[in-house]
Short mmCIF file of C-alpha atoms in Angstrom, two decimals:
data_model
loop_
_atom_site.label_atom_id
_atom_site.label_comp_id
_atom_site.label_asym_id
_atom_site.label_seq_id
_atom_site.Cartn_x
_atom_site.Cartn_y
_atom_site.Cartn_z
CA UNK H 185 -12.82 28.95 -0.88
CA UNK H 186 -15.54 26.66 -0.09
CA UNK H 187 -18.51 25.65 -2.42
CA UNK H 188 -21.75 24.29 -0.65
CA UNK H 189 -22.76 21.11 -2.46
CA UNK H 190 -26.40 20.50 -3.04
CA UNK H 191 -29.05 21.19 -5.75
CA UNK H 192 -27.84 25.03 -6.29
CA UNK H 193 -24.32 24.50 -6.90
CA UNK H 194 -22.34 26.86 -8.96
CA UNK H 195 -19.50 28.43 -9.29
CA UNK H 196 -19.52 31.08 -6.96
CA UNK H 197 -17.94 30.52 -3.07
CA UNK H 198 -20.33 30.17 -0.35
CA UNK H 199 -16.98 30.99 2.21
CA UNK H 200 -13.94 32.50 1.68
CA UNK H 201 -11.49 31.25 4.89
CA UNK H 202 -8.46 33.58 5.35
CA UNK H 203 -5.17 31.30 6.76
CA UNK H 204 -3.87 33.31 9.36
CA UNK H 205 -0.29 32.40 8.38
CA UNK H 206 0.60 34.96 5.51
CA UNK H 207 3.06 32.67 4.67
CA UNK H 208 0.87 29.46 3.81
CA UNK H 209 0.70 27.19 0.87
CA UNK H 210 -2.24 26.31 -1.00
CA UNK H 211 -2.61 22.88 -0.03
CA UNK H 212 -5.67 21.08 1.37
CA UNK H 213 -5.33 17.57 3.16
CA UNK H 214 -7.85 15.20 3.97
CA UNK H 215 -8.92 15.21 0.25
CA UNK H 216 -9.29 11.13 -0.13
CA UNK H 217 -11.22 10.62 3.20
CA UNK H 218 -12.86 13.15 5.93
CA UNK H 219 -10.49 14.07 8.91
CA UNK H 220 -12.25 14.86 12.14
CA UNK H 221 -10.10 15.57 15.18
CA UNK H 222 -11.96 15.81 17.73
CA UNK H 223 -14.83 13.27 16.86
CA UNK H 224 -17.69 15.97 16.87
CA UNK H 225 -18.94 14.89 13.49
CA UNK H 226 -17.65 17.67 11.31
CA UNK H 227 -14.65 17.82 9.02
CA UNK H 228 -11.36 19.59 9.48
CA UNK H 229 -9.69 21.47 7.90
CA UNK H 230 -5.46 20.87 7.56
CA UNK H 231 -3.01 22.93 5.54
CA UNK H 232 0.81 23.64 5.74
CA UNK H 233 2.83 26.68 5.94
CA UNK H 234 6.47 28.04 4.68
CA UNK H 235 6.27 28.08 8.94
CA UNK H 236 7.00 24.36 8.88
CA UNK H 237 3.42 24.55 10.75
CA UNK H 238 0.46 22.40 10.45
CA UNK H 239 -3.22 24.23 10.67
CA UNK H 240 -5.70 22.18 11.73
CA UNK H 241 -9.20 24.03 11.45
CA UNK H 242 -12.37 23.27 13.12
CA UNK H 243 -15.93 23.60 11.70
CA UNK H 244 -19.05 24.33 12.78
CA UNK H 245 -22.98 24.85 11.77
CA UNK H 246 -21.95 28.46 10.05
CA UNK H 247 -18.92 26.25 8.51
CA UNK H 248 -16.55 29.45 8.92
CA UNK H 249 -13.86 27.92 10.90
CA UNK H 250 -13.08 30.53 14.05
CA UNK H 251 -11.07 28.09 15.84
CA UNK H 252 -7.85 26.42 14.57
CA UNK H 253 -5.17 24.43 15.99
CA UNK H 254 -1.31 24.43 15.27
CA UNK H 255 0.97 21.69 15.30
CA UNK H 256 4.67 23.32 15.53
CA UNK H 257 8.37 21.83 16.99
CA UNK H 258 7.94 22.08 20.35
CA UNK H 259 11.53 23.53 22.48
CA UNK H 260 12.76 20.67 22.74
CA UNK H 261 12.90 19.82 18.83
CA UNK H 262 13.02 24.10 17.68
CA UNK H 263 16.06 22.84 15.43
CA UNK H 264 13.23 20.86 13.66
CA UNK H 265 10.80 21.17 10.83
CA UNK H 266 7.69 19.14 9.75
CA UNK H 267 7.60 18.01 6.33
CA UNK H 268 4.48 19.00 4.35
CA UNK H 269 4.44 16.05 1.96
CA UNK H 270 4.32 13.20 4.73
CA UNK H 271 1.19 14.01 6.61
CA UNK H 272 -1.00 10.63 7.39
CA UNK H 273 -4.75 10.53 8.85
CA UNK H 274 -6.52 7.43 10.19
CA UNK H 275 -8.07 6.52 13.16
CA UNK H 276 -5.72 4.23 14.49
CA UNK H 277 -7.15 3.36 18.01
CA UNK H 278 -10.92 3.17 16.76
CA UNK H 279 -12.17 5.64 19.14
CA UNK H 280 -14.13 7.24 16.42
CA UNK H 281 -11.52 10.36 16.15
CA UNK H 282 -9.10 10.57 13.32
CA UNK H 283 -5.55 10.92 14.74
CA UNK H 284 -2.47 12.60 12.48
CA UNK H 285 1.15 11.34 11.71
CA UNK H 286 3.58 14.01 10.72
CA UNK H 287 7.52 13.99 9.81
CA UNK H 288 9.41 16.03 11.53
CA UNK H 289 13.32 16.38 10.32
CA UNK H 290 16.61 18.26 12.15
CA UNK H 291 18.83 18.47 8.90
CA UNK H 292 22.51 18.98 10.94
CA UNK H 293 23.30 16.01 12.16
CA UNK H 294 20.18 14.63 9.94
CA UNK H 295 17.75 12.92 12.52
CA UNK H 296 14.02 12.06 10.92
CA UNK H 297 11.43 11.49 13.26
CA UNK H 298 7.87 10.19 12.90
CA UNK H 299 5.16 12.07 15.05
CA UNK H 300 1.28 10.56 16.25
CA UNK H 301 -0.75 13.14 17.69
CA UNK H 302 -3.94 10.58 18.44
CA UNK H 303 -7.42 12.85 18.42
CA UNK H 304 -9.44 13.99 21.35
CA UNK H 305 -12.09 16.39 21.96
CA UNK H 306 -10.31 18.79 23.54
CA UNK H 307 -8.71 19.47 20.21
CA UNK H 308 -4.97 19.92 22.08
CA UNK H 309 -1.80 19.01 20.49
CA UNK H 310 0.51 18.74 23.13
CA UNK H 311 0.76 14.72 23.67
CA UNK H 312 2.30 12.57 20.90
CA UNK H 313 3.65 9.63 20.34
CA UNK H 314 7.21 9.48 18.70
CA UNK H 315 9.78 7.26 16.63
CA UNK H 316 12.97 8.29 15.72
CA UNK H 317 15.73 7.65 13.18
CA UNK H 318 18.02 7.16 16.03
CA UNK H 319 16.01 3.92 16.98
CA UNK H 320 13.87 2.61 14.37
CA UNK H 321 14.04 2.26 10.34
CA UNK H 322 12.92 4.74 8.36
CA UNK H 323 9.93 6.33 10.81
CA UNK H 324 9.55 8.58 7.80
CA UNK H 325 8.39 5.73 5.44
CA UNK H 326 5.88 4.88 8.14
CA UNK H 327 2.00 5.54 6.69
CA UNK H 328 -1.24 5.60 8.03
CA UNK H 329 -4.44 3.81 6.39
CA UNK H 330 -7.82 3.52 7.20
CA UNK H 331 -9.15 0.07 8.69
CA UNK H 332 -9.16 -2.99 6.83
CA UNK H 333 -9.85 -6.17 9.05
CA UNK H 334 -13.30 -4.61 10.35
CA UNK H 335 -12.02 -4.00 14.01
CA UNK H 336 -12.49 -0.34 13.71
CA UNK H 337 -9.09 0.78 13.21
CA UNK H 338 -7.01 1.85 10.72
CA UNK H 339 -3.52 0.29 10.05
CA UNK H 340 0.02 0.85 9.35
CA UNK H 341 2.19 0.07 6.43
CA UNK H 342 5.95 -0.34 7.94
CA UNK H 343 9.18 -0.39 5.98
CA UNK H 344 11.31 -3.42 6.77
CA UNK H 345 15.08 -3.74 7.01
CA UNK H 346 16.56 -7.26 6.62
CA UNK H 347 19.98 -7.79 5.52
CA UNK H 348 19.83 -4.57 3.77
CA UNK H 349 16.73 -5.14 1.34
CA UNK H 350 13.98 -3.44 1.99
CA UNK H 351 10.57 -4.68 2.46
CA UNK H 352 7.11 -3.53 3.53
CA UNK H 353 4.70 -4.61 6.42
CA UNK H 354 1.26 -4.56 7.93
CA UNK H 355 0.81 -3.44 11.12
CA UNK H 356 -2.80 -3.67 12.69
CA UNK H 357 -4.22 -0.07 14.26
CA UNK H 358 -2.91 0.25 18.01
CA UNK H 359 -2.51 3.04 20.77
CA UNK H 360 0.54 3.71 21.09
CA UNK H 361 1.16 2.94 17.48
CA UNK H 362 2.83 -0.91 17.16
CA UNK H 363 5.75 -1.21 14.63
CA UNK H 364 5.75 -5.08 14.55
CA UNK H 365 4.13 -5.46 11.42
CA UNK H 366 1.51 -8.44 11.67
CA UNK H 367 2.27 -9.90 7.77
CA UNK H 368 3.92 -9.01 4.81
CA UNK H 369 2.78 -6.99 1.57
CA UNK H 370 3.69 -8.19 -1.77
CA UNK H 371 6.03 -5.71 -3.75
CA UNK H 372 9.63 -4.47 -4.17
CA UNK H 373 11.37 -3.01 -1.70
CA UNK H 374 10.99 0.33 -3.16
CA UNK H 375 9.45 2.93 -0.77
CA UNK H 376 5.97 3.99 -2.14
CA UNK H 377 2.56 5.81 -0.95
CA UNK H 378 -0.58 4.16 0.36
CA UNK H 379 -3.97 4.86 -0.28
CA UNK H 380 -7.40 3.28 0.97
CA UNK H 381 -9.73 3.96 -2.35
CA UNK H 382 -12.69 2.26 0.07
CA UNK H 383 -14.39 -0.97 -0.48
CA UNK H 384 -13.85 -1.76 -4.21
CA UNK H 385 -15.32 -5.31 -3.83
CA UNK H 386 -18.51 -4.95 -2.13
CA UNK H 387 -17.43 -7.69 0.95
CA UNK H 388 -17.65 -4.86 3.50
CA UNK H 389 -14.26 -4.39 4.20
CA UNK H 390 -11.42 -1.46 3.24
CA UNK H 391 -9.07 -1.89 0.02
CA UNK H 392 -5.28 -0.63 0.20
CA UNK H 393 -3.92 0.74 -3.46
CA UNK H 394 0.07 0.80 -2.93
CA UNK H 395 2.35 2.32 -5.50
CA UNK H 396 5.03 0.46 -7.02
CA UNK H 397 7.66 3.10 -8.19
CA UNK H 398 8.38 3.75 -12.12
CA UNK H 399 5.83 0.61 -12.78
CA UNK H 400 2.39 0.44 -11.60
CA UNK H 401 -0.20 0.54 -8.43
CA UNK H 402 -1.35 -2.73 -6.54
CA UNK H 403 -4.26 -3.35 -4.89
CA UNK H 404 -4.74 -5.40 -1.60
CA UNK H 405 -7.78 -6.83 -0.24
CA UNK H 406 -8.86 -6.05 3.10
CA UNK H 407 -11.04 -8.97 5.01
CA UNK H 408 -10.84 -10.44 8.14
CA UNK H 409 -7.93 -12.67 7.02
CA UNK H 410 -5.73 -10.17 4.82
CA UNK H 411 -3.22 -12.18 2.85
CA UNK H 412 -0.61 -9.48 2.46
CA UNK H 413 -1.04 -10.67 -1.47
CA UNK H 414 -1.69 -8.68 -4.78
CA UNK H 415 -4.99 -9.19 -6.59
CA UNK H 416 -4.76 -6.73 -9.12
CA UNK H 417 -1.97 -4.32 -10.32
CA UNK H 418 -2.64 -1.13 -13.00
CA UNK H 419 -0.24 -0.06 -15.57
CA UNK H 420 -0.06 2.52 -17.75
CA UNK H 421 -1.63 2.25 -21.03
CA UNK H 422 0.92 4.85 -22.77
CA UNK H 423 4.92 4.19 -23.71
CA UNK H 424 6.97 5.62 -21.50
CA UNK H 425 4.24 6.93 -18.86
CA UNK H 426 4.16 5.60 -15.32
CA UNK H 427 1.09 4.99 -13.15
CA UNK H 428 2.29 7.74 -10.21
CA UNK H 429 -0.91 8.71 -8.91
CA UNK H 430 -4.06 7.34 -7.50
CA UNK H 431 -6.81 9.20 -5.45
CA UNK H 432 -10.46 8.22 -3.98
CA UNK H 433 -13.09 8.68 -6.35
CA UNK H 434 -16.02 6.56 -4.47
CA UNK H 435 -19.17 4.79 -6.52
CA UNK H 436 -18.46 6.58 -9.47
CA UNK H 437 -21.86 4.47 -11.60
CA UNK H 438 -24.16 4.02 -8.44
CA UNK H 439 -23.84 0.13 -8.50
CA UNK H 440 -22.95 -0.06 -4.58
CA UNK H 441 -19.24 -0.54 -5.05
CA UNK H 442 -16.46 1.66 -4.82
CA UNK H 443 -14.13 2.64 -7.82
CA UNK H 444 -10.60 3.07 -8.38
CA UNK H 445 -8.99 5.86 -9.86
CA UNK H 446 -5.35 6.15 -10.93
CA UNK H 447 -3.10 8.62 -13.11
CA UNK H 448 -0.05 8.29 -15.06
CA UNK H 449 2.85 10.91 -15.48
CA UNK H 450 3.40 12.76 -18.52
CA UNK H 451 6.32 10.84 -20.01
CA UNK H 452 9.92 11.90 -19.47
CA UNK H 453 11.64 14.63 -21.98
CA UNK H 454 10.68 17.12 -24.01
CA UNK H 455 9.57 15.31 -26.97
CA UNK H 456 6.09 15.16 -28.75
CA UNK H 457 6.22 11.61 -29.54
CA UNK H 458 5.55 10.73 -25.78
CA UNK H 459 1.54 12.10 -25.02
CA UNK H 460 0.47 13.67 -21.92
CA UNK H 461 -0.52 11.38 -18.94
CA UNK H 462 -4.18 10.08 -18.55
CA UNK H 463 -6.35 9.28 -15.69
CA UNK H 464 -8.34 6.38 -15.56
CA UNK H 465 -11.35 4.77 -13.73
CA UNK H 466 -11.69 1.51 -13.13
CA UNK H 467 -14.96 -0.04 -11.82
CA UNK H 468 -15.03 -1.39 -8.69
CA UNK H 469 -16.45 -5.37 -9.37
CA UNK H 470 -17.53 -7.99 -6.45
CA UNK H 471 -14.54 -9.47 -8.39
CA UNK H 472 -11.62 -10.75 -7.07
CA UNK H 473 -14.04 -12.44 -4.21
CA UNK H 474 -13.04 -11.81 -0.39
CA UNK H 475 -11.31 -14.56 1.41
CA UNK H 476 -14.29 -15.09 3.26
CA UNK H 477 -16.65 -15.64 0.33
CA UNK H 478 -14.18 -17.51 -1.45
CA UNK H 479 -13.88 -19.98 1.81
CA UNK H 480 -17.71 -19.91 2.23
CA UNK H 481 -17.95 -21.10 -1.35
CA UNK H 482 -15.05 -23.95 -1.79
CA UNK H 483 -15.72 -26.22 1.00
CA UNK H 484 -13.28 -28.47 -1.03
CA UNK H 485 -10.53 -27.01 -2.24
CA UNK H 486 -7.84 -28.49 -4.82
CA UNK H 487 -4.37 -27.89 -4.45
CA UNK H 488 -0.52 -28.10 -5.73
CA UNK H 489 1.38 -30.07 -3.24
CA UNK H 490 5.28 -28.74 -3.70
CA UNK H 491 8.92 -30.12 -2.03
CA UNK H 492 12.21 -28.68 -2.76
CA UNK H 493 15.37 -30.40 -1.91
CA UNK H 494 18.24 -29.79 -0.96
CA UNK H 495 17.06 -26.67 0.88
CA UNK H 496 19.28 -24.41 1.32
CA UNK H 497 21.14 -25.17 -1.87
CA UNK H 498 23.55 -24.12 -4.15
CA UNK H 499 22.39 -24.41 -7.17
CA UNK H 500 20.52 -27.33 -8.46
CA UNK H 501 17.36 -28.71 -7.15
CA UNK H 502 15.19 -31.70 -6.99
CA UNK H 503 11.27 -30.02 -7.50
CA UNK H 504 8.91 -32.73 -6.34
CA UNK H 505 4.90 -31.96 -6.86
CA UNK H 506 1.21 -33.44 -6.90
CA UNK H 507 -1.23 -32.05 -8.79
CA UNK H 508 -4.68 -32.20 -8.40
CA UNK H 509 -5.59 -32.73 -11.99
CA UNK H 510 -4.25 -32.48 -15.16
CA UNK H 511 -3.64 -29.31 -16.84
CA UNK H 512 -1.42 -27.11 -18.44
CA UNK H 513 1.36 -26.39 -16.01
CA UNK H 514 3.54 -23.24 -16.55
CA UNK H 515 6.67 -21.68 -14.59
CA UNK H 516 7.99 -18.35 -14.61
CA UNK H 517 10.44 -16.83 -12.83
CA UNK H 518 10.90 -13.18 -12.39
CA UNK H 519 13.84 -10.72 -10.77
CA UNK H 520 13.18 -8.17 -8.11
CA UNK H 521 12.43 -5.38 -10.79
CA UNK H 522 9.85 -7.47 -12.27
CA UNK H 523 11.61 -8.60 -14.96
CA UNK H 524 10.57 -12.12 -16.30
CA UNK H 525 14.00 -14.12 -16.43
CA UNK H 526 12.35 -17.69 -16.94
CA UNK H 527 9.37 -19.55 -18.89
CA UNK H 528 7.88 -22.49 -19.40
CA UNK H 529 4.44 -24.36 -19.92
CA UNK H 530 4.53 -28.24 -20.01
CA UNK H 531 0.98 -30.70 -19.91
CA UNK H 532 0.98 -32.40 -16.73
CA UNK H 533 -0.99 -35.51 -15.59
CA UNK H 534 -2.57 -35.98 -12.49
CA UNK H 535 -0.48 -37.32 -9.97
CA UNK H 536 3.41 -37.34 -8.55
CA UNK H 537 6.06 -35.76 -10.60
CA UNK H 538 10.10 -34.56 -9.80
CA UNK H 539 12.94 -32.89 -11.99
CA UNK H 540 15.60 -30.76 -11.70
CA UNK H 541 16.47 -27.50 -11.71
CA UNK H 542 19.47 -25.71 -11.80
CA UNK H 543 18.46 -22.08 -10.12
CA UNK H 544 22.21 -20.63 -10.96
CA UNK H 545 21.46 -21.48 -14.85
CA UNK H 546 18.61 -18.69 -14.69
CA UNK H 547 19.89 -16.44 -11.81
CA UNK H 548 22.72 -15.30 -12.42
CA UNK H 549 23.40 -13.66 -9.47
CA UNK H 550 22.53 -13.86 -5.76
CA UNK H 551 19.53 -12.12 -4.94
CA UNK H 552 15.48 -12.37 -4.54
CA UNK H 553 13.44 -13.92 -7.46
CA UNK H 554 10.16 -14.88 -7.77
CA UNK H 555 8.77 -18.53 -8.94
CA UNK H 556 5.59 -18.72 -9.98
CA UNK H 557 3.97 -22.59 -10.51
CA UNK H 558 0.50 -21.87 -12.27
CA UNK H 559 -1.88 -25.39 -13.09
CA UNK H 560 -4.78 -24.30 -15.67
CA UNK H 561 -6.96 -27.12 -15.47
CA UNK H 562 -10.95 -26.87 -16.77
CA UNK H 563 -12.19 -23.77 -15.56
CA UNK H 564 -9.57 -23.52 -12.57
CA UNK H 565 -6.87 -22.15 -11.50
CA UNK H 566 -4.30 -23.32 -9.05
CA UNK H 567 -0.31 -21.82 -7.87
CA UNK H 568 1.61 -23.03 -5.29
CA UNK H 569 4.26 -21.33 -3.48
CA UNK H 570 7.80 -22.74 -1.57
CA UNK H 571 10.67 -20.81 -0.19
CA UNK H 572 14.16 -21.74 -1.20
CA UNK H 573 17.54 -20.17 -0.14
CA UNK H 574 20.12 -19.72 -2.83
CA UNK H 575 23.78 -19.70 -1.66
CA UNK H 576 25.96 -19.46 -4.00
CA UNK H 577 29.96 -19.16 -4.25
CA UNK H 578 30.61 -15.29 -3.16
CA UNK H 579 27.38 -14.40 -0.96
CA UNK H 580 25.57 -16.24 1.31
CA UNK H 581 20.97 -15.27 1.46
CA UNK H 582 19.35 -14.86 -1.80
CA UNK H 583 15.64 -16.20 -1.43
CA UNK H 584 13.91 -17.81 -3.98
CA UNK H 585 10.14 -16.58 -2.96
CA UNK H 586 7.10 -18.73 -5.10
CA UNK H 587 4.01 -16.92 -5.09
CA UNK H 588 0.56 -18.30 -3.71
CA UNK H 589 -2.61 -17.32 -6.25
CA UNK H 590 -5.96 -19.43 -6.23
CA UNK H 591 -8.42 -18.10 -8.30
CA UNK H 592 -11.61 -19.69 -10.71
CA UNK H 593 -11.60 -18.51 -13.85
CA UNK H 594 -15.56 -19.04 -14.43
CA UNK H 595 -16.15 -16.02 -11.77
CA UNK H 596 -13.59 -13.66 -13.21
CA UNK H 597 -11.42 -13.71 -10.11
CA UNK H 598 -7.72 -11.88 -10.97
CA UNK H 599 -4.95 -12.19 -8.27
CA UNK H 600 -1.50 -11.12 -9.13
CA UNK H 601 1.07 -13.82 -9.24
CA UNK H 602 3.86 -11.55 -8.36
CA UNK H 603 5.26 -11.54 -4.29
CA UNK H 604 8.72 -10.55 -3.00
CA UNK H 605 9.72 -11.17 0.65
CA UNK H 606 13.01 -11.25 1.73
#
């Protein structure tokens, strides 16, 4: 059913569009952001079927849709089905027409493919471009989002094997799709869904909100220089609730800036000490800055000068930094579930400092860890970041990531301090 928006609205349908598959489900994509195929300025309609069929229909002036396409194995793949819950829409080649990513999965042997059909006018669904499980890892975590360096296109977020940990990547907007990804995103390895909630800091430029499973959402800048870094994360404000959703909401209060909007679960069991889930609204703020304003704005910038040695090691370390200025100096270090596993907050003079750390004391085990350096100093604040390999006695790898956050406290700038790479 379709409701006509405008200074009338009520609750009665304007249209009533009948799927021509009997056997359809009642699902409607293209919810967050418009999808429009064939670039003639009107929305789409897509919905799935117990088919295994995508419906793609078009619109017109009288907004009854009389034309529809189908997306559907073709021979070669008929011992395949698409997934309904992995459809992705952006326009990747920034010819003005959105083009769709579907899954498309032969259970016996199990072979997972990812599917582009890129848009045109003719509205025809016979060219794609494909990636298969057979060749590449995990096509079916691959995910489409809309543009966020201003070139016009949108971009992919890429899974990442190395060494068997999993990471995630960002892959600028090509045709045919390019699974190179161009930087890294800061987060666990855990596989979770993308979202572009718009421009929540009024620089001009797209925002990414990324879940992090059974913990929270993040939120990455887009700019012309994307860091690949977290500047603000959302938790859930309820025990034993998890932020799992997140949706586009747009300028919710009319200031110009776009909003974010994410929900949280209901708890887990059947027990009336643990309330039902809430949604929340966040206001979209000119803070945290762009990179570009905050580059326009610093001409000088202050900041942490760090050496490790020996690196790789074994175990103990010689940490050698300058600081800027003096200031309360604090180090954490955190596991790969987020865990904090390490604190401590020292005053530090200006100048040349070195101790040593034994890494082994507070990891126990081989594996990625985050160490955070933050310098509060006056009304600033400065991290610094350095890569370290851990080898220890039974496996060789385990990286010691330190996370990079500049931000001024006087201008209410938040970045999250938190990045895994592997």
């Amino acid at each position: 059913m379709i409701y006509l928006g405008g200074p009338n609205i009520d609750t009665i349908p304007d249209f009533v569009i009948y799927h021509p598959d009997s056997n359809h489900i009642s699902i409607l994509y293209g919810r967050d952001w418009p999808i429009d195929f064939d670039g003639d300025g009107w929305e789409e309609f897509v919905t799935f079927s117990y088919s295994y069929h995508f419906f793609i229909f078009k619109t017109t002036t009288a907004i009854q849709p009389e034309e529809y396409g189908i997306i559907k194995p073709d021979s070669a793949y008929s011992t395949y089905e698409f997934y309904w819950d992995n459809p992705w829409f952006a326009d990747l080649d920034g010819d003005g027409m959105s083009d769709i990513s579907v899954r498309l999965t032969q259970t016996s042997p199990y072979i997972t493919n990812r599917r582009y059909y890129y848009g045109n006018p003719e509205f025809e669904f016979t060219n794609y471009y494909q990636f298969s499980s057979s060749t590449v890892f995990a096509p079916e975590a691959l995910q489409s989002v809309r543009d966020m360096n201003g070139d016009g296109k949108g971009e992919l977020i890429i899974y990442i094997n190395e060494g068997g940990s999993g990471a995630h990547g960002l892959s600028f907007g090509s045709r045919p799709p390019d699974l190179v990804p161009e930087l890294r995103l800061s987060a666990n390895g855990l596989e979770g869904v993308s979202l572009s909630p718009g421009d929540v800091n009024g620089d001009g430029y797209e925002d990414l909100l990324r879940s992090i499973p059974y913990s929270y959402y993040a939120l990455y800048l887009g700019g012309q220089t994307i860091t690949g870094l977290i500047a603000q994360l959302y938790r859930s404000h309820t025990f034993n609730c998890d932020i799992n959703f997140a949706g586009r909401v747009g300028d919710v209060n009319g200031d110009g800036v776009d909003d974010i909007c994410v929900g949280e679960n209901a708890g887990y069991g059947p027990t009336v000490s643990v309330p039902p889930g809430d949604l929340y609204i966040y206001a979209g703020t000119r803070t945290p800055s762009s990179i570009e304003e905050e580059k326009e704005k610093h001409t000088i910038e202050k900041y942490i000068e760090v050496a490790i040695s020996p690196n790789p090691t074994n175990g103990k370390v010689n940490v050698h930094y300058s600081l800027p200025d003096s200031g309360m100096l604090t180090s954490e270090m955190f596991d790969i579930l987020g865990q904090r596993i390490y604190h401590n907050s020292t005053q530090e003079e200006k100048g040349s400092h070195s101790k040593e750390l034994n890494i082994q004391n507070i990891a126990a085990t081989s594996g990625i860890y985050i160490f955070h350096f933050t310098l509060e100093s006056g009304e600033k604040t400065l991290t610094k970041s350095v890569k370290v390999q851990l080898i220890n006695r039974i496996v060789l790898g385990g990286f010691l990531f330190l996370s990079i956050r500049s931000s001024c406290r006087s201008r209410g700038i938040s970045w999250m301090s938190v990045s895994i790479h592997t």
